[in-house]
Short mmCIF file of C-alpha atoms and ligand atoms in Angstrom, two decimals:
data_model
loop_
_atom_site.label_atom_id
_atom_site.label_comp_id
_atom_site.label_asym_id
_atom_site.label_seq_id
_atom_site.Cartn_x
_atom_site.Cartn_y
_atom_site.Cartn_z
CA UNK V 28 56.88 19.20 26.62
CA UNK V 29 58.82 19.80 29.75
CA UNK V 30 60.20 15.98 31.15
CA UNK V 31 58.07 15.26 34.90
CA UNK V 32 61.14 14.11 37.55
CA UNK V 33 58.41 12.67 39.75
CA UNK V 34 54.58 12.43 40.55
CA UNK V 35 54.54 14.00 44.20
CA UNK V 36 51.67 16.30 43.44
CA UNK V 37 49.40 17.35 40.62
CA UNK V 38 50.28 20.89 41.24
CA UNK V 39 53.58 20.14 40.02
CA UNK V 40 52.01 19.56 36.12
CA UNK V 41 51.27 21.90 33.65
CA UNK V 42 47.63 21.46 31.81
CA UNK V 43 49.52 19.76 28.68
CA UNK V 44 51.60 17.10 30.88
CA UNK V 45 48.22 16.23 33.04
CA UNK V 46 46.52 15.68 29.77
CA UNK V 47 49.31 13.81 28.11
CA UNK V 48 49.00 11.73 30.73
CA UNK V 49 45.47 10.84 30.63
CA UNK V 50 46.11 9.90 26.71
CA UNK V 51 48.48 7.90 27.86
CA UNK V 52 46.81 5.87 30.19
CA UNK V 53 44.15 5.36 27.55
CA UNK V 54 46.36 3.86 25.08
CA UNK V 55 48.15 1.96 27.74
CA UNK V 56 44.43 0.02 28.19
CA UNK V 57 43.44 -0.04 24.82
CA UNK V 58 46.43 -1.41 23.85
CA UNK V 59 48.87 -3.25 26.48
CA UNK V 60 50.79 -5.39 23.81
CA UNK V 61 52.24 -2.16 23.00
CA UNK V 62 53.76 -1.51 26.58
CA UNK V 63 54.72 -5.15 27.48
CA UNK V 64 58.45 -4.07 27.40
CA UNK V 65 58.13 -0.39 28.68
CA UNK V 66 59.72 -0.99 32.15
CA UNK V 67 61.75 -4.35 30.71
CA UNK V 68 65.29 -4.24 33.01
CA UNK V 69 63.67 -1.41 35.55
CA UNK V 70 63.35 -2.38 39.11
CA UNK V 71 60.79 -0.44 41.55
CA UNK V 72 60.47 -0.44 45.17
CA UNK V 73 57.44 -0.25 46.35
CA UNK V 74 57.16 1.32 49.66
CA UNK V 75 54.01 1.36 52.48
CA UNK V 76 53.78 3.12 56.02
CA UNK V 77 50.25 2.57 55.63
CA UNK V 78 47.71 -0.56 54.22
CA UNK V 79 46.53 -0.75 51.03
CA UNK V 80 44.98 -3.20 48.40
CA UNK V 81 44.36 -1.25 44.80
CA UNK V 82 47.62 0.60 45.21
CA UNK V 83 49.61 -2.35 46.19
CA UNK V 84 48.21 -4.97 43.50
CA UNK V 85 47.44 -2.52 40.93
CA UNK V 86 51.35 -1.02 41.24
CA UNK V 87 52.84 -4.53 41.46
CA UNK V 88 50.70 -5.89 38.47
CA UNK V 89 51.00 -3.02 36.46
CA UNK V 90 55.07 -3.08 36.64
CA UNK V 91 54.65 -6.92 36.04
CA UNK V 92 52.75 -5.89 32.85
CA UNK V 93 55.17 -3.39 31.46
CA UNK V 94 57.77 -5.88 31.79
CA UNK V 95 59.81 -4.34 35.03
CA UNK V 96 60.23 -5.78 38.82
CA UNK V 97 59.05 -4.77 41.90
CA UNK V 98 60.06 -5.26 45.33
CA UNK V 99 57.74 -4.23 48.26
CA UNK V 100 58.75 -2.82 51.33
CA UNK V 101 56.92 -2.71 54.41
CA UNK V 102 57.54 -1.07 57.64
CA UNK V 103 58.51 -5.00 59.71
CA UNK V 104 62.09 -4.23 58.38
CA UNK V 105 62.61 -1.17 60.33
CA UNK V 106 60.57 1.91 60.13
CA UNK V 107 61.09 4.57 57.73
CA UNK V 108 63.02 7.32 59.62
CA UNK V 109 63.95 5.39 62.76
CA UNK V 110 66.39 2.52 61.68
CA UNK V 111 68.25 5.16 59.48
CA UNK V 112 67.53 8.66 58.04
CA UNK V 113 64.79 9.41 54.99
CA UNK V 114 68.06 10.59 53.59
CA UNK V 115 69.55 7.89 53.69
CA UNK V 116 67.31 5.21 52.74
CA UNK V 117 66.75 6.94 49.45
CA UNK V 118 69.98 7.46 48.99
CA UNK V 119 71.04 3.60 49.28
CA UNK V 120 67.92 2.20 47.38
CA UNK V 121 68.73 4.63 44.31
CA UNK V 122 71.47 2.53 44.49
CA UNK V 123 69.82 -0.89 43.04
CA UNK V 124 66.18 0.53 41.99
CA UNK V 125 65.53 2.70 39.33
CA UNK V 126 62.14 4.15 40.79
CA UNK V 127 60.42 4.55 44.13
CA UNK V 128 56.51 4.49 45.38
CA UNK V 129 55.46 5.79 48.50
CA UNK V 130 52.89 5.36 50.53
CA UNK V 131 54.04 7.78 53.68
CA UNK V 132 51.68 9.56 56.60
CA UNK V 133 53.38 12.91 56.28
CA UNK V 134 53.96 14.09 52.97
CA UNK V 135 57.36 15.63 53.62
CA UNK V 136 58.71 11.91 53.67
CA UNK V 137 57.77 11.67 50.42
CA UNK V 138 59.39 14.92 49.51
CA UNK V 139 62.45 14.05 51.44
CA UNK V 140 62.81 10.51 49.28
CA UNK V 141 62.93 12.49 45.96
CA UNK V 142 65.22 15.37 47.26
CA UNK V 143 67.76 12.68 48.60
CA UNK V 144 67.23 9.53 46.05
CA UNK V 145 68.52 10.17 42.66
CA UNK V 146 65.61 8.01 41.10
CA UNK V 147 62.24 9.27 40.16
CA UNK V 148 59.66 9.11 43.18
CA UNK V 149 55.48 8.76 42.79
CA UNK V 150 53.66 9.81 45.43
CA UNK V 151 51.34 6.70 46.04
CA UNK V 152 49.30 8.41 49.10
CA UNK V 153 50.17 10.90 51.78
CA UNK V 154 48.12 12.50 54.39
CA UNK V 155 48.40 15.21 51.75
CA UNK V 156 47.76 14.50 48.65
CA UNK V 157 46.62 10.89 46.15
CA UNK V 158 47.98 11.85 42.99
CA UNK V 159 47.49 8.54 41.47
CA UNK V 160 44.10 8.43 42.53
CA UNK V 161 42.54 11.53 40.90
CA UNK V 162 44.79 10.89 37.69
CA UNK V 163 42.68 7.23 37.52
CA UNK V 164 39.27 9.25 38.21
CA UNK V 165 39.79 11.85 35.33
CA UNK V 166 40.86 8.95 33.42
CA UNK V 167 37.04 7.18 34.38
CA UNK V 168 35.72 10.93 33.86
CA UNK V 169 37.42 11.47 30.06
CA UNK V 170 35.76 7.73 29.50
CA UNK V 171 32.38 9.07 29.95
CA UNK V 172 32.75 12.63 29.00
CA UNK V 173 34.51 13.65 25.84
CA UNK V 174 35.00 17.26 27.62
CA UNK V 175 36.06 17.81 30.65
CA UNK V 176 36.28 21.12 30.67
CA UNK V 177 32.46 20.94 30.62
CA UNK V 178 31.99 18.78 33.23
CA UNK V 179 30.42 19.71 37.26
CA UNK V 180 32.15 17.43 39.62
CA UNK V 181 31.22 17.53 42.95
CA UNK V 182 32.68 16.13 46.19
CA UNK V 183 30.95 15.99 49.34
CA UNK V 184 32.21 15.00 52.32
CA UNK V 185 35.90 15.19 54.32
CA UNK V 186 38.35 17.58 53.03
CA UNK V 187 41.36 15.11 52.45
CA UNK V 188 44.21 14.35 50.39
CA UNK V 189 42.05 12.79 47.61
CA UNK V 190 40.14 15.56 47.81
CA UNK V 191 43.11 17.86 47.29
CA UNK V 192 44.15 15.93 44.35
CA UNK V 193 40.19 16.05 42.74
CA UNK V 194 40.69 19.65 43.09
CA UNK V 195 43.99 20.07 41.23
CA UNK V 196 42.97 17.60 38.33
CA UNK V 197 39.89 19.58 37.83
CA UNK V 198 41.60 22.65 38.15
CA UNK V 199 44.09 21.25 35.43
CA UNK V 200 41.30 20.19 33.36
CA UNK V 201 39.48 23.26 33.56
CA UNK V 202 36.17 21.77 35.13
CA UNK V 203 33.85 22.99 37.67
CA UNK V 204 34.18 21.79 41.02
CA UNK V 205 32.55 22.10 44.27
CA UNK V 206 33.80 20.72 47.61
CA UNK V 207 30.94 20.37 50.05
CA UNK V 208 31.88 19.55 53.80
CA UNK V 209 30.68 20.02 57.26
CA UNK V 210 31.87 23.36 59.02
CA UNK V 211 35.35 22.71 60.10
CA UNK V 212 36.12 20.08 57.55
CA UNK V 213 37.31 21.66 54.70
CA UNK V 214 40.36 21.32 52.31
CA UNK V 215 43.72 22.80 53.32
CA UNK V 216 43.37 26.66 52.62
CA UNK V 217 46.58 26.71 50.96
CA UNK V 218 45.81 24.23 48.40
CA UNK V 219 42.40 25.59 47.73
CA UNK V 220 44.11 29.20 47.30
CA UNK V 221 46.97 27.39 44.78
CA UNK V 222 43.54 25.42 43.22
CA UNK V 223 41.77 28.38 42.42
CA UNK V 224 44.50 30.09 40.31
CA UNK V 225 45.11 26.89 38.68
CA UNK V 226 41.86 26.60 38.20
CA UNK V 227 41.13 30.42 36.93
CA UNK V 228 43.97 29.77 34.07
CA UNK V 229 42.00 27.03 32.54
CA UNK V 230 39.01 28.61 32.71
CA UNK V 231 37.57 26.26 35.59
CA UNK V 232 36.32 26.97 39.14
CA UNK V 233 36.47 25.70 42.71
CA UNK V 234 33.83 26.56 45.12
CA UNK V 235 32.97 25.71 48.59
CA UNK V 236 29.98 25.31 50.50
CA UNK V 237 28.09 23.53 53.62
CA UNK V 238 25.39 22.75 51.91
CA UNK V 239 24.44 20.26 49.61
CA UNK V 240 22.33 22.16 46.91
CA UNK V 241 25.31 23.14 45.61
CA UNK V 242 25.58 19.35 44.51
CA UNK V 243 22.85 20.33 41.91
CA UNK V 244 23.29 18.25 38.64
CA UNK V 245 26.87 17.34 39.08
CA UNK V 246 27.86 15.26 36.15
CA UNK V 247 29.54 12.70 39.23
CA UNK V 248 29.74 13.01 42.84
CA UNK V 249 32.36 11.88 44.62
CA UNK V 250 32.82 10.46 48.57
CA UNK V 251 35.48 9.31 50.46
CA UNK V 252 35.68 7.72 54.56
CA UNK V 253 34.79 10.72 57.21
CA UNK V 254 38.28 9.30 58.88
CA UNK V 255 41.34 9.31 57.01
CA UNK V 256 44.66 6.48 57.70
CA UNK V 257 46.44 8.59 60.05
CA UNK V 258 43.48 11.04 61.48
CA UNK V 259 43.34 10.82 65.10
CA UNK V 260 39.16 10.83 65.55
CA UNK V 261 36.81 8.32 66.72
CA UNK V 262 33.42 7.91 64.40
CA UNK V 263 31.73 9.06 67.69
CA UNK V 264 33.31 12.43 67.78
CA UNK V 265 32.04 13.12 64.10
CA UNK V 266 29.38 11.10 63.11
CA UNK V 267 26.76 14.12 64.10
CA UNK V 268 28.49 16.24 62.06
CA UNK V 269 29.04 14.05 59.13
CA UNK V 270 25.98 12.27 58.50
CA UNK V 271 23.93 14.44 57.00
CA UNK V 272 26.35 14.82 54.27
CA UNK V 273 25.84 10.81 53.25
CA UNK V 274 25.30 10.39 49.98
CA UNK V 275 22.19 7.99 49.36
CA UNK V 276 19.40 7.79 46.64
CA UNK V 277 17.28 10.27 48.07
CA UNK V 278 20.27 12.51 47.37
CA UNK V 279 21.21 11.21 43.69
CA UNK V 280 18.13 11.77 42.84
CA UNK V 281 16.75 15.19 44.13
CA UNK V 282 19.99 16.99 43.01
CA UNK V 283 19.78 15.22 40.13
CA UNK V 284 23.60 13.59 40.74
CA UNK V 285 24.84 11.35 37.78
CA UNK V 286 27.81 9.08 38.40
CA UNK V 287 29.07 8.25 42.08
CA UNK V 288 32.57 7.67 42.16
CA UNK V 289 34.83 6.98 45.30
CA UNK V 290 38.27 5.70 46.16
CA UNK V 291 37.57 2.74 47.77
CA UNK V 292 37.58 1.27 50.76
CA UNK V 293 34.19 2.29 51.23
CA UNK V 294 32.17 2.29 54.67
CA UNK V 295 29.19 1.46 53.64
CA UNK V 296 26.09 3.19 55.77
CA UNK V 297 28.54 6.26 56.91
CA UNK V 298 29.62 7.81 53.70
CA UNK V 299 27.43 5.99 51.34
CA UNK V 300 25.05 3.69 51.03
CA UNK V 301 24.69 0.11 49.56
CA UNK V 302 22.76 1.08 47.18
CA UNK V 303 24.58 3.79 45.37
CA UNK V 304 27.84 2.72 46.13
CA UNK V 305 26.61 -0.62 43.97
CA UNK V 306 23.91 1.09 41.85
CA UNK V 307 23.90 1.40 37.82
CA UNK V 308 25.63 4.83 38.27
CA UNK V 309 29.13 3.73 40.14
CA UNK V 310 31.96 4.02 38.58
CA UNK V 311 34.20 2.54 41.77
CA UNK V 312 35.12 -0.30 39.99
CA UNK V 313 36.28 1.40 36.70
CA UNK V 314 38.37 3.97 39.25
CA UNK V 315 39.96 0.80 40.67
CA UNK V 316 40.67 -0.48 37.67
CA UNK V 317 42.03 2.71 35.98
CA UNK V 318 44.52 2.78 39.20
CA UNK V 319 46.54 0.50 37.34
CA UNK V 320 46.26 2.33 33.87
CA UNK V 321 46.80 5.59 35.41
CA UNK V 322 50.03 4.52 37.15
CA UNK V 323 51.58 2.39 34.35
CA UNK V 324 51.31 5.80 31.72
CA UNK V 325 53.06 7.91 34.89
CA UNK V 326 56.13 5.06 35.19
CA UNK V 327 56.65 4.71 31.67
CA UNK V 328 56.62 9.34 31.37
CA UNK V 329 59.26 8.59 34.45
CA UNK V 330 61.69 6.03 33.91
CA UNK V 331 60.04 4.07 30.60
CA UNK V 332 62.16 2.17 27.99
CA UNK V 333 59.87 3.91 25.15
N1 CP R 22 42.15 3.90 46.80
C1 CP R 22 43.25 3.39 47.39
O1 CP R 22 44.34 3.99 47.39
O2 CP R 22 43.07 2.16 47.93
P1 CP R 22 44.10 1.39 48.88
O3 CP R 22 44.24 2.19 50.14
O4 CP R 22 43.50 0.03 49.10
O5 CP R 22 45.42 1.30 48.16
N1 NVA R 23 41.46 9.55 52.42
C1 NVA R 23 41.75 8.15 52.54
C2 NVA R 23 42.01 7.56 51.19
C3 NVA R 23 42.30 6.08 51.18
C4 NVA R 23 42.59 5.56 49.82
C5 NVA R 23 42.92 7.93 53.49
O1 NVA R 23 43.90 8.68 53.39
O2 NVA R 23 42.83 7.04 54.33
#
């Protein structure tokens, strides 16, 4: 199997790295005592233009628990770009770390940091894509379902960078998916156009639609915030659009929807409700969880002692 330089984007995987992957992660869970060394002597930065919480404690817990370092950067040193080049700041912190993760707005920076660094980069959120995100959910998806390629998972709401990263992971996986959104709100139409063929070689689907019948039976549906980090909107200018296309009981249980999953953080009453978001069927929790999982089997594929 072809060696992964970094973890910008899903689309750069084939079907038999994504899957390898997932494996990974699962034995990295079942069986941490195995991987206590796997990063032992490797230094990470850790690097945020944005907030966070899972991807900042799961990433600096998870190197902790492989046995490597981490060393967070936020933006109070100097901004990325404006004290000195992207160029340049990869170039002098491939210097002393042996990894990067990046948390950028514009995705470019994140391309930019693995074109001029000389160590492996992992995308950790950009407004384009979550890579680490949707490899955790298919990680919380292969728990439940032993095939994935038989699965219908639907998401329903803003057409975002998680969502672009649901779509390529499903794609990889071969599943069916269907991204529902208000008019206007869709997924990029290049990555939905790159989706598809991915999608068509693994004998999966991605379809689009307004409307929410096409939710019916998903095996999990999936939500994220109306408003990205980033997005310049007020909930004002959308919430008319946007809130018939909250997912609450009413809809779990005429479409007959299965698990609820979402990335977290949640606002509760736009997106989703109490109720589901906490109900019997959501799996946020297990997502946040299998952040950490996820992320530990991509740094020890990158830059791992094993
Ligand atoms: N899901 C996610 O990336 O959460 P944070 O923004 O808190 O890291
Ligand atoms: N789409 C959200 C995800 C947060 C984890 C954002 O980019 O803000």
């Amino acid at each position: 199997m072809e060696k992964l330089s970094h973890f910008l984007t899903l689309k750069d995987l084939t079907q038999q790295q994504f899957l390898a992957l997932i494996d990974l992660a699962k034995q990295v869970k079942t069986n941490p005592a195995q991987f206590s060394q796997a990063l032992a002597g490797k230094s990470l930065v850790t690097l945020y233009e944005k907030p966070s919480l899972r991807t900042r404690v799961s990433f600096d817990i998870g190197i902790a628990k492989l046995g490597g370092h981490s060393v967070y950067l936020d933006q109070n040193n100097g901004a990325l770009g404006k004290r000195e080049s992207v160029a340049d700041f990869a170039k002098n912190i491939s210097c002393w770390a042996d990894g990067i993760v990046a948390r950028t707005f514009s995705h470019k920076t994140v391309e930019q940091l693995a074109e001029f660094g000389t160590v492996p980069v992992i995308n950790s959120l950009s407004d384009m894509y979550h890579p680490c995100q949707a490899l955790a959910d298919f990680l919380a998806l292969a728990e439940q379902f032993d095939d994935l390629s038989k699965i219908k998972l639907v998401y329903i709401g803003d057409g975002n960078n998680v969502t672009h990263s649901l779509m390529i992971a499903a794609a990889l996986a071969g599943s069916e998916m269907v991204v529902i959104c208000p008019e206007g709100h869709f997924p990029d139409g290049k990555v939905v156009q790159e989706t598809q063929e991915i999608a068509k070689q693994h004998g999966g689907s991605l379809v689009l639609s307004t409307e929410l019948t096409a939710a019916q039976g998903a095996d999990a549906v999936y939500t994220d915030t109306w408003i990205s980090m980033g997005d310049n909107v007020s909930l004002q200018d959308i919430e008319a659009k946007f809130s018939p296309y909250q997912v609450n009981q009413q809809l779990m249980d005429s479409l007959q929807l299965n698990f609820f999953m979402h990335c977290q953080p949640a606002h509760i009453g736009e997106e989703v409700t109490q109720q589901v978001f906490d109900g019997e069927k959501s799996l946020v929790l297990v997502q946040a969880e299998n952040r950490m999982h996820a992320q530990n089997a991509v740094m020890i594929t990158l830059l791992g002692n094993l």
